[in-house]
CSV table of C-alpha atoms and ligand atoms in Angstrom, one decimal:
chain,number,residue,atom,x,y,z
A,29,UNK,CA,37.2,8.6,-11.3
A,30,UNK,CA,40.6,9.9,-10.4
A,31,UNK,CA,40.0,11.8,-7.1
A,32,UNK,CA,43.2,13.7,-7.9
A,33,UNK,CA,41.9,15.2,-10.9
A,34,UNK,CA,42.9,14.5,-14.4
A,35,UNK,CA,42.4,18.1,-15.8
A,36,UNK,CA,45.8,19.6,-16.4
A,37,UNK,CA,44.3,23.1,-15.9
A,38,UNK,CA,43.0,22.6,-12.5
A,39,UNK,CA,46.3,21.0,-11.2
A,40,UNK,CA,48.0,24.4,-10.4
A,41,UNK,CA,45.3,25.3,-8.0
A,42,UNK,CA,45.3,22.1,-6.3
A,43,UNK,CA,49.2,22.0,-5.9
A,44,UNK,CA,49.0,25.2,-4.3
A,45,UNK,CA,46.7,23.9,-1.7
A,46,UNK,CA,48.4,24.0,1.7
A,47,UNK,CA,49.9,20.7,2.8
A,48,UNK,CA,47.8,20.2,5.9
A,49,UNK,CA,44.4,20.8,3.8
A,50,UNK,CA,45.1,17.8,1.1
A,51,UNK,CA,42.6,15.2,2.1
A,52,UNK,CA,44.4,12.6,4.3
A,53,UNK,CA,43.3,8.9,4.5
A,54,UNK,CA,41.4,8.2,7.8
A,55,UNK,CA,44.1,6.9,10.1
A,56,UNK,CA,43.8,3.2,11.1
A,57,UNK,CA,45.8,0.5,12.6
A,58,UNK,CA,46.6,-3.0,11.1
A,59,UNK,CA,46.5,-6.1,13.4
A,60,UNK,CA,48.1,-9.0,11.4
A,61,UNK,CA,50.4,-10.7,13.6
A,62,UNK,CA,53.4,-10.8,11.1
A,63,UNK,CA,53.6,-6.9,11.6
A,64,UNK,CA,54.3,-7.4,15.3
A,65,UNK,CA,56.8,-10.0,15.6
A,66,UNK,CA,59.7,-8.0,16.9
A,67,UNK,CA,61.7,-8.5,20.3
A,68,UNK,CA,59.4,-8.5,23.4
A,69,UNK,CA,59.0,-4.7,24.5
A,70,UNK,CA,59.8,-3.4,27.9
A,71,UNK,CA,57.0,-4.4,30.4
A,72,UNK,CA,57.5,-3.1,33.9
A,73,UNK,CA,57.0,-5.6,36.7
A,74,UNK,CA,53.3,-4.8,37.9
A,75,UNK,CA,53.1,-3.4,41.3
A,76,UNK,CA,49.9,-3.0,43.3
A,77,UNK,CA,49.0,0.4,44.2
A,78,UNK,CA,46.0,-0.6,46.2
A,79,UNK,CA,42.6,-2.5,45.9
A,80,UNK,CA,38.8,-2.2,46.3
A,81,UNK,CA,36.0,-4.5,47.0
A,82,UNK,CA,32.4,-4.7,45.3
A,83,UNK,CA,29.7,-6.1,48.1
A,84,UNK,CA,26.7,-8.2,47.4
A,85,UNK,CA,24.7,-5.2,46.3
A,86,UNK,CA,27.7,-3.9,44.1
A,87,UNK,CA,28.5,-1.2,46.3
A,88,UNK,CA,32.2,0.1,46.2
A,89,UNK,CA,34.5,-0.3,49.5
A,90,UNK,CA,37.9,0.8,49.3
A,91,UNK,CA,39.3,-2.3,51.0
A,92,UNK,CA,40.0,-5.8,50.6
A,93,UNK,CA,36.8,-7.3,52.3
A,94,UNK,CA,35.9,-9.4,49.4
A,95,UNK,CA,39.2,-11.0,48.8
A,96,UNK,CA,39.1,-14.9,49.2
A,97,UNK,CA,41.7,-17.3,50.2
A,98,UNK,CA,43.0,-20.1,48.1
A,99,UNK,CA,41.9,-23.5,49.8
A,100,UNK,CA,42.1,-26.5,47.4
A,101,UNK,CA,41.4,-30.1,48.4
A,102,UNK,CA,44.1,-31.9,50.3
A,103,UNK,CA,46.6,-33.2,48.1
A,104,UNK,CA,46.9,-36.5,50.0
A,105,UNK,CA,43.0,-37.1,50.1
A,106,UNK,CA,40.7,-38.7,47.3
A,107,UNK,CA,41.0,-35.5,44.9
A,108,UNK,CA,38.2,-33.0,44.1
A,109,UNK,CA,34.7,-34.1,43.0
A,110,UNK,CA,33.1,-30.9,42.6
A,111,UNK,CA,29.6,-30.7,41.1
A,112,UNK,CA,29.7,-27.4,39.4
A,113,UNK,CA,26.0,-27.4,38.5
A,114,UNK,CA,25.0,-27.7,42.1
A,115,UNK,CA,22.9,-24.5,43.3
A,116,UNK,CA,21.8,-23.6,39.7
A,117,UNK,CA,19.7,-21.6,39.3
A,118,UNK,CA,18.1,-21.4,42.8
A,119,UNK,CA,21.3,-20.3,44.7
A,120,UNK,CA,22.6,-18.0,41.9
A,121,UNK,CA,22.4,-14.1,42.1
A,122,UNK,CA,23.9,-13.0,38.7
A,123,UNK,CA,25.1,-9.3,38.4
A,124,UNK,CA,22.7,-7.2,36.4
A,125,UNK,CA,24.6,-6.9,33.0
A,126,UNK,CA,22.5,-4.1,31.7
A,127,UNK,CA,24.1,-1.8,34.2
A,128,UNK,CA,27.0,-0.2,32.2
A,129,UNK,CA,29.5,0.5,35.1
A,130,UNK,CA,32.4,1.6,32.7
A,131,UNK,CA,35.4,2.9,34.4
A,132,UNK,CA,33.3,4.2,37.5
A,133,UNK,CA,34.7,1.8,40.3
A,134,UNK,CA,38.2,2.4,39.1
A,135,UNK,CA,37.7,6.1,38.9
A,136,UNK,CA,36.4,6.0,42.6
A,137,UNK,CA,39.5,4.5,43.8
A,138,UNK,CA,41.6,6.9,41.6
A,139,UNK,CA,39.8,10.0,43.0
A,140,UNK,CA,40.7,8.8,46.7
A,141,UNK,CA,44.2,7.9,46.0
A,142,UNK,CA,45.2,10.6,43.4
A,143,UNK,CA,47.0,12.8,45.9
A,144,UNK,CA,49.5,10.0,47.1
A,145,UNK,CA,50.3,8.0,43.9
A,146,UNK,CA,53.7,6.5,43.5
A,147,UNK,CA,55.6,7.9,40.7
A,148,UNK,CA,55.5,11.6,41.8
A,149,UNK,CA,53.5,14.7,40.9
A,150,UNK,CA,52.6,14.4,37.1
A,151,UNK,CA,53.0,10.6,36.8
A,152,UNK,CA,49.1,10.5,36.3
A,153,UNK,CA,49.1,13.1,33.7
A,154,UNK,CA,51.4,10.7,31.3
A,155,UNK,CA,49.5,7.7,32.3
A,156,UNK,CA,46.8,5.4,30.6
A,157,UNK,CA,43.9,4.4,33.0
A,158,UNK,CA,41.9,1.2,32.2
A,159,UNK,CA,40.5,-1.8,33.2
A,160,UNK,CA,42.9,-5.1,32.8
A,161,UNK,CA,40.3,-6.9,30.8
A,162,UNK,CA,40.5,-4.0,28.1
A,163,UNK,CA,44.1,-4.5,27.9
A,164,UNK,CA,43.7,-8.4,27.7
A,165,UNK,CA,41.5,-7.9,24.6
A,166,UNK,CA,44.2,-5.6,23.0
A,167,UNK,CA,46.8,-8.3,23.7
A,168,UNK,CA,44.9,-11.2,22.0
A,169,UNK,CA,43.7,-9.0,19.1
A,170,UNK,CA,46.3,-10.0,16.6
A,171,UNK,CA,44.9,-13.9,17.1
A,172,UNK,CA,41.4,-13.1,17.5
A,173,UNK,CA,39.0,-14.6,14.8
A,174,UNK,CA,35.6,-14.5,16.3
A,175,UNK,CA,35.1,-11.2,18.4
A,176,UNK,CA,35.6,-7.8,17.6
A,177,UNK,CA,35.7,-4.8,20.3
A,178,UNK,CA,35.2,-1.1,20.6
A,179,UNK,CA,37.1,1.0,23.0
A,180,UNK,CA,36.1,4.5,23.9
A,181,UNK,CA,39.2,7.0,24.6
A,182,UNK,CA,39.0,10.6,26.3
A,183,UNK,CA,42.0,12.6,27.4
A,184,UNK,CA,41.5,14.5,30.6
A,185,UNK,CA,44.2,16.3,32.6
A,186,UNK,CA,46.8,14.6,30.3
A,187,UNK,CA,45.7,11.1,31.0
A,188,UNK,CA,44.4,8.7,28.4
A,189,UNK,CA,41.2,7.1,29.7
A,190,UNK,CA,40.0,3.8,27.8
A,191,UNK,CA,36.6,2.2,28.4
A,192,UNK,CA,35.2,-0.6,26.6
A,193,UNK,CA,32.0,-0.1,24.7
A,194,UNK,CA,29.7,-3.1,24.0
A,195,UNK,CA,29.5,-3.8,20.5
A,196,UNK,CA,26.2,-4.4,18.8
A,197,UNK,CA,26.9,-7.9,18.1
A,198,UNK,CA,28.1,-8.4,21.8
A,199,UNK,CA,24.9,-7.0,22.9
A,200,UNK,CA,22.5,-9.2,20.6
A,201,UNK,CA,24.6,-12.3,21.7
A,202,UNK,CA,24.4,-11.5,25.5
A,203,UNK,CA,20.5,-10.8,25.1
A,204,UNK,CA,20.0,-14.0,23.2
A,205,UNK,CA,22.6,-16.2,25.6
A,206,UNK,CA,21.6,-19.8,25.2
A,207,UNK,CA,20.5,-21.3,28.5
A,208,UNK,CA,23.6,-23.9,28.5
A,209,UNK,CA,25.9,-21.0,28.1
A,210,UNK,CA,24.1,-19.3,31.1
A,211,UNK,CA,24.5,-22.3,33.1
A,212,UNK,CA,28.2,-22.7,32.0
A,213,UNK,CA,28.8,-19.1,33.2
A,214,UNK,CA,27.5,-20.0,36.7
A,215,UNK,CA,29.8,-23.3,36.7
A,216,UNK,CA,32.8,-20.9,36.5
A,217,UNK,CA,31.8,-19.0,39.5
A,218,UNK,CA,30.8,-22.3,41.5
A,219,UNK,CA,34.5,-23.6,40.9
A,220,UNK,CA,35.7,-20.5,42.6
A,221,UNK,CA,33.3,-21.3,45.7
A,222,UNK,CA,34.9,-24.7,45.9
A,223,UNK,CA,38.3,-23.6,45.9
A,224,UNK,CA,38.2,-20.5,48.2
A,225,UNK,CA,37.8,-19.7,51.6
A,226,UNK,CA,36.3,-16.4,53.3
A,227,UNK,CA,39.2,-16.3,55.9
A,228,UNK,CA,42.8,-17.4,55.7
A,229,UNK,CA,42.4,-20.6,58.1
A,230,UNK,CA,39.0,-21.9,57.3
A,231,UNK,CA,37.5,-24.2,54.4
A,232,UNK,CA,35.4,-23.4,51.2
A,233,UNK,CA,31.5,-23.2,51.9
A,234,UNK,CA,29.9,-24.6,48.8
A,235,UNK,CA,26.3,-24.5,50.4
A,236,UNK,CA,25.9,-20.8,50.1
A,237,UNK,CA,25.0,-18.5,47.3
A,238,UNK,CA,27.0,-17.6,44.2
A,239,UNK,CA,26.5,-13.8,44.1
A,240,UNK,CA,28.7,-12.2,41.0
A,241,UNK,CA,28.0,-8.7,42.2
A,242,UNK,CA,30.8,-9.5,44.7
A,243,UNK,CA,34.4,-8.7,43.3
A,244,UNK,CA,37.7,-8.1,44.9
A,245,UNK,CA,40.0,-5.7,42.6
A,246,UNK,CA,43.5,-5.1,42.6
A,247,UNK,CA,44.9,-1.7,41.2
A,248,UNK,CA,48.2,-1.9,39.4
A,249,UNK,CA,50.9,0.0,38.2
A,250,UNK,CA,53.0,-0.9,35.3
A,251,UNK,CA,54.6,0.4,32.0
A,252,UNK,CA,54.5,-0.9,28.4
A,253,UNK,CA,57.3,0.5,26.3
A,254,UNK,CA,57.0,4.2,26.9
A,255,UNK,CA,53.4,4.0,28.2
A,256,UNK,CA,52.8,4.2,31.9
A,257,UNK,CA,49.8,2.1,32.9
A,258,UNK,CA,47.3,2.3,35.8
A,259,UNK,CA,44.9,-0.4,35.4
A,260,UNK,CA,42.5,-2.7,37.7
A,261,UNK,CA,41.5,-6.3,37.3
A,262,UNK,CA,39.4,-8.7,39.4
A,263,UNK,CA,41.5,-11.1,41.4
A,264,UNK,CA,39.8,-14.6,42.3
A,265,UNK,CA,42.0,-15.3,45.5
A,266,UNK,CA,45.3,-15.1,47.4
A,267,UNK,CA,47.0,-18.1,48.4
A,268,UNK,CA,48.0,-17.9,52.1
A,269,UNK,CA,50.6,-20.7,51.7
A,270,UNK,CA,52.6,-19.1,49.1
A,271,UNK,CA,56.2,-18.2,50.2
A,272,UNK,CA,56.0,-14.6,48.9
A,273,UNK,CA,52.8,-13.2,50.4
A,274,UNK,CA,53.2,-9.9,48.6
A,275,UNK,CA,50.6,-9.0,45.9
A,276,UNK,CA,50.4,-9.6,43.1
A,277,UNK,CA,52.6,-12.6,43.5
A,278,UNK,CA,50.3,-14.3,46.0
A,279,UNK,CA,47.3,-14.0,43.8
A,280,UNK,CA,45.9,-16.8,42.0
A,281,UNK,CA,43.6,-17.1,38.9
A,282,UNK,CA,40.9,-19.9,38.7
A,283,UNK,CA,39.6,-21.3,35.5
A,284,UNK,CA,37.4,-24.1,34.4
A,285,UNK,CA,38.0,-25.9,31.0
A,286,UNK,CA,36.5,-29.1,29.1
A,287,UNK,CA,38.2,-32.5,30.1
A,288,UNK,CA,40.5,-33.2,27.5
A,289,UNK,CA,41.2,-36.7,25.9
A,290,UNK,CA,43.1,-36.5,22.7
A,291,UNK,CA,46.2,-34.7,21.6
A,292,UNK,CA,44.1,-32.7,19.2
A,293,UNK,CA,42.1,-31.3,22.0
A,294,UNK,CA,44.9,-30.4,24.1
A,295,UNK,CA,46.6,-28.7,21.1
A,296,UNK,CA,43.4,-26.6,20.6
A,297,UNK,CA,43.4,-25.7,24.3
A,298,UNK,CA,47.0,-24.7,24.1
A,299,UNK,CA,46.4,-22.3,21.1
A,300,UNK,CA,43.1,-20.7,22.0
A,301,UNK,CA,42.4,-20.9,25.8
A,302,UNK,CA,45.9,-20.7,27.1
A,303,UNK,CA,46.6,-17.4,25.2
A,304,UNK,CA,43.4,-15.7,26.9
A,305,UNK,CA,44.7,-17.2,30.2
A,306,UNK,CA,48.3,-16.0,29.6
A,307,UNK,CA,47.1,-12.4,28.6
A,308,UNK,CA,44.8,-12.1,31.6
A,309,UNK,CA,47.4,-13.0,34.2
A,310,UNK,CA,50.5,-12.0,32.7
A,311,UNK,CA,49.2,-8.1,32.5
A,312,UNK,CA,48.8,-8.0,36.5
A,313,UNK,CA,51.6,-10.4,37.1
A,314,UNK,CA,49.5,-13.0,38.6
A,315,UNK,CA,52.1,-16.3,38.7
A,316,UNK,CA,49.5,-19.0,38.5
A,317,UNK,CA,46.3,-20.2,36.9
A,318,UNK,CA,44.8,-23.0,38.6
A,319,UNK,CA,42.5,-25.0,36.3
A,320,UNK,CA,39.7,-27.5,37.0
A,321,UNK,CA,38.8,-29.9,34.1
A,322,UNK,CA,35.1,-30.6,34.0
A,323,UNK,CA,33.4,-33.6,32.5
A,324,UNK,CA,30.2,-33.4,30.4
A,325,UNK,CA,28.0,-33.9,33.7
A,326,UNK,CA,29.6,-30.7,35.2
A,327,UNK,CA,32.0,-32.5,37.7
A,328,UNK,CA,35.5,-31.5,38.2
A,329,UNK,CA,37.8,-34.3,39.2
A,330,UNK,CA,41.1,-33.0,38.1
A,331,UNK,CA,43.2,-29.9,39.1
A,332,UNK,CA,46.4,-28.4,37.1
A,333,UNK,CA,48.2,-25.5,38.0
A,334,UNK,CA,49.5,-23.6,34.8
A,335,UNK,CA,52.4,-21.1,35.7
A,336,UNK,CA,51.7,-17.9,33.6
A,337,UNK,CA,55.5,-17.6,32.7
A,338,UNK,CA,55.4,-21.2,31.1
A,339,UNK,CA,52.4,-21.0,29.2
A,340,UNK,CA,54.2,-20.1,26.0
A,341,UNK,CA,56.2,-23.2,26.2
A,342,UNK,CA,53.2,-25.2,25.1
A,343,UNK,CA,53.2,-23.2,21.6
A,344,UNK,CA,56.4,-22.3,21.4
A,345,UNK,CA,57.3,-24.7,18.7
A,346,UNK,CA,53.7,-24.7,17.0
A,347,UNK,CA,53.5,-23.0,13.8
A,348,UNK,CA,49.9,-22.2,14.5
A,349,UNK,CA,50.5,-20.9,18.2
A,350,UNK,CA,50.6,-17.7,19.7
A,351,UNK,CA,53.6,-15.3,20.5
A,352,UNK,CA,53.9,-13.2,23.6
A,353,UNK,CA,56.0,-10.6,21.6
A,354,UNK,CA,53.3,-10.1,18.9
A,355,UNK,CA,50.6,-9.5,21.7
A,356,UNK,CA,52.5,-7.2,23.6
A,357,UNK,CA,54.1,-5.4,20.5
A,358,UNK,CA,50.6,-4.9,19.1
A,359,UNK,CA,49.2,-3.5,22.4
A,360,UNK,CA,52.2,-1.0,22.5
A,361,UNK,CA,51.4,0.1,19.0
A,362,UNK,CA,47.6,0.5,19.6
A,363,UNK,CA,48.6,2.7,22.9
A,364,UNK,CA,50.8,4.9,20.7
A,365,UNK,CA,48.1,5.1,18.0
A,366,UNK,CA,45.3,6.1,20.7
A,367,UNK,CA,47.9,8.5,22.3
A,368,UNK,CA,48.6,10.4,19.0
A,369,UNK,CA,45.0,10.3,17.8
A,370,UNK,CA,43.2,11.5,20.9
A,371,UNK,CA,45.0,15.1,20.9
A,372,UNK,CA,42.4,17.4,22.4
A,373,UNK,CA,42.0,17.4,26.3
A,374,UNK,CA,38.3,17.1,27.0
A,375,UNK,CA,36.3,14.7,29.0
A,376,UNK,CA,33.2,15.2,26.7
A,377,UNK,CA,35.3,14.4,23.6
A,378,UNK,CA,35.5,10.6,22.8
A,379,UNK,CA,37.6,8.8,20.1
A,380,UNK,CA,35.8,5.5,19.5
A,381,UNK,CA,38.3,2.7,18.4
A,382,UNK,CA,36.4,-0.1,16.6
A,383,UNK,CA,37.8,-3.4,15.5
A,384,UNK,CA,36.3,-6.4,13.8
A,385,UNK,CA,38.4,-9.4,12.8
A,386,UNK,CA,40.1,-9.4,9.4
A,387,UNK,CA,40.1,-5.7,9.5
A,388,UNK,CA,42.2,-2.9,11.0
A,389,UNK,CA,41.4,-0.8,14.0
A,390,UNK,CA,39.5,2.4,12.7
A,391,UNK,CA,38.5,5.5,14.6
A,392,UNK,CA,35.4,7.7,14.8
A,393,UNK,CA,34.8,10.9,16.9
A,394,UNK,CA,31.8,11.5,19.1
A,395,UNK,CA,30.6,14.1,21.8
A,396,UNK,CA,28.7,13.6,25.1
A,397,UNK,CA,26.0,10.9,25.3
A,398,UNK,CA,26.0,8.0,24.5
A,399,UNK,CA,29.8,7.6,24.2
A,400,UNK,CA,31.2,9.9,26.7
A,401,UNK,CA,32.2,7.7,29.9
A,402,UNK,CA,34.0,10.2,32.3
A,403,UNK,CA,31.3,10.8,35.0
A,404,UNK,CA,30.5,14.5,36.0
A,405,UNK,CA,31.4,13.7,39.7
A,406,UNK,CA,34.8,12.5,38.7
A,407,UNK,CA,35.5,15.4,36.3
A,408,UNK,CA,34.4,18.0,38.8
A,409,UNK,CA,36.1,16.7,41.8
A,410,UNK,CA,39.3,16.5,39.6
A,411,UNK,CA,38.8,19.9,38.3
A,412,UNK,CA,37.9,21.8,41.8
A,413,UNK,CA,39.7,20.0,44.2
A,414,UNK,CA,43.7,20.0,44.7
A,415,UNK,CA,45.2,16.6,45.3
A,416,UNK,CA,45.2,15.8,49.0
A,417,UNK,CA,48.3,15.3,51.1
A,418,UNK,CA,48.6,12.0,52.8
A,419,UNK,CA,45.9,11.3,55.3
A,420,UNK,CA,48.4,10.1,58.0
A,421,UNK,CA,52.0,10.6,58.3
A,422,UNK,CA,53.9,8.1,56.3
A,423,UNK,CA,54.8,5.2,58.4
A,424,UNK,CA,58.4,4.7,56.7
B,294,GDP,P1,38.3,-9.6,33.1
B,294,GDP,O1,39.8,-9.5,33.2
B,294,GDP,O2,37.7,-9.7,31.7
B,294,GDP,O3,37.7,-10.5,34.3
B,294,GDP,O4,37.9,-7.9,33.6
B,294,GDP,P2,38.6,-7.1,34.7
B,294,GDP,O5,39.3,-8.1,35.7
B,294,GDP,O6,39.3,-6.2,34.3
B,294,GDP,O7,37.4,-6.7,35.6
B,294,GDP,C1,37.1,-5.2,35.6
B,294,GDP,C2,35.8,-5.1,36.4
B,294,GDP,O8,34.8,-5.4,35.3
B,294,GDP,C3,35.4,-5.7,37.5
B,294,GDP,O9,34.6,-4.9,38.4
B,294,GDP,C4,34.7,-6.9,37.2
B,294,GDP,O10,33.7,-7.5,38.2
B,294,GDP,C5,33.8,-6.2,36.0
B,294,GDP,N1,33.6,-7.4,34.7
B,294,GDP,C6,34.3,-8.6,34.6
B,294,GDP,N2,33.8,-9.0,33.3
B,294,GDP,C7,32.7,-8.4,33.0
B,294,GDP,C8,31.6,-8.7,32.1
B,294,GDP,O11,31.6,-9.4,31.4
B,294,GDP,N3,30.8,-7.5,32.0
B,294,GDP,C9,30.8,-6.4,32.9
B,294,GDP,N4,29.9,-5.3,32.6
B,294,GDP,N5,31.7,-6.3,33.8
B,294,GDP,C10,32.7,-7.3,33.9
B,295,MG,MG1,38.8,-16.7,37.2
């Protein structure tokens, strides 16, 4: 059937229909890499606005108490021999993944600091507020072939807030997570414990528990193209030895990966894992990722530092490699798409952006539960209170 109608007689009334009443195709955004291979877009050097910590009970503190200190084994010594399975499962306190925290901890920080944000009054009203991890997923979308995502978006007092929604697929996979995968997750945190000390001068203590409730988060300001950004990301540790001790350049991201033995294995690592590592650390300006390579028995005996800004070199001449410009151009295009889709300013209204590999980003509209994510305590405090002046006179 011709949706426009083939009956000549009906044509006149249809043509007379006002332009804005014509059926419009639902808006969507394509994700093919070829569409985003322009020059690298503007990305403001990320600056740290502040930080916060989550304790062993997942309670928020507006300070750096959970920050740890990079403390690798001495380079002249025997080298590492970390047993990443040690303490599993008896010394493991995993975070409760059923608790959907959404943007809450970041909003808590923002509520406290909204009156004295750099960028001047009105900066926040133009900004996009989200987690670093959500932006990482946007950056890698043009190359992702496995896992889709959903991002809920609400506009409130001008600001666009983006909060991830666990997809039905992701939830099913999490609930059915195989025991070996659970142990592998533990091993990543155990590696951090072998590499980090609680105080600048001291040594790591691998005898303690691994509690994944504990987190140190940096809050950063940047801008992608015309989009001012305020986002927060969990930071593994700071390097007390680094020449520039100023965040985020002092921060170090720690990763584990399978030991590799063939050029084919290395190539696949560069194509897939380095893309994710690059996207995650480039966004907040973390300059180095330190990898521990584990053998099949779960021991790390070698470390390698990957400077974030050199990661692209490994795939620069690879036809099946990734390109940072594609990642950033797609992210900028998505942010423009979201900004123009979410027109109404209403914290109870949610535009849900959904993506599955092979398709475009699509949109659906919702009100209140279960998708609305800006908490009542945040909306009320932002609505009733005026932003506070600085608590103490500026030291400058
Ligand atoms: P990442 O880049 O994916 O590690 O995520 P972020 O650094 O943006 O983390 C933002 C917040 O989400 C922090 O409080 C993290 O502790 C928390 N977080 C990190 N990964 C997960 C996860 O897989 N599930 C949930 N619910 N929270 C997470
Ligand atoms: Mg890490």
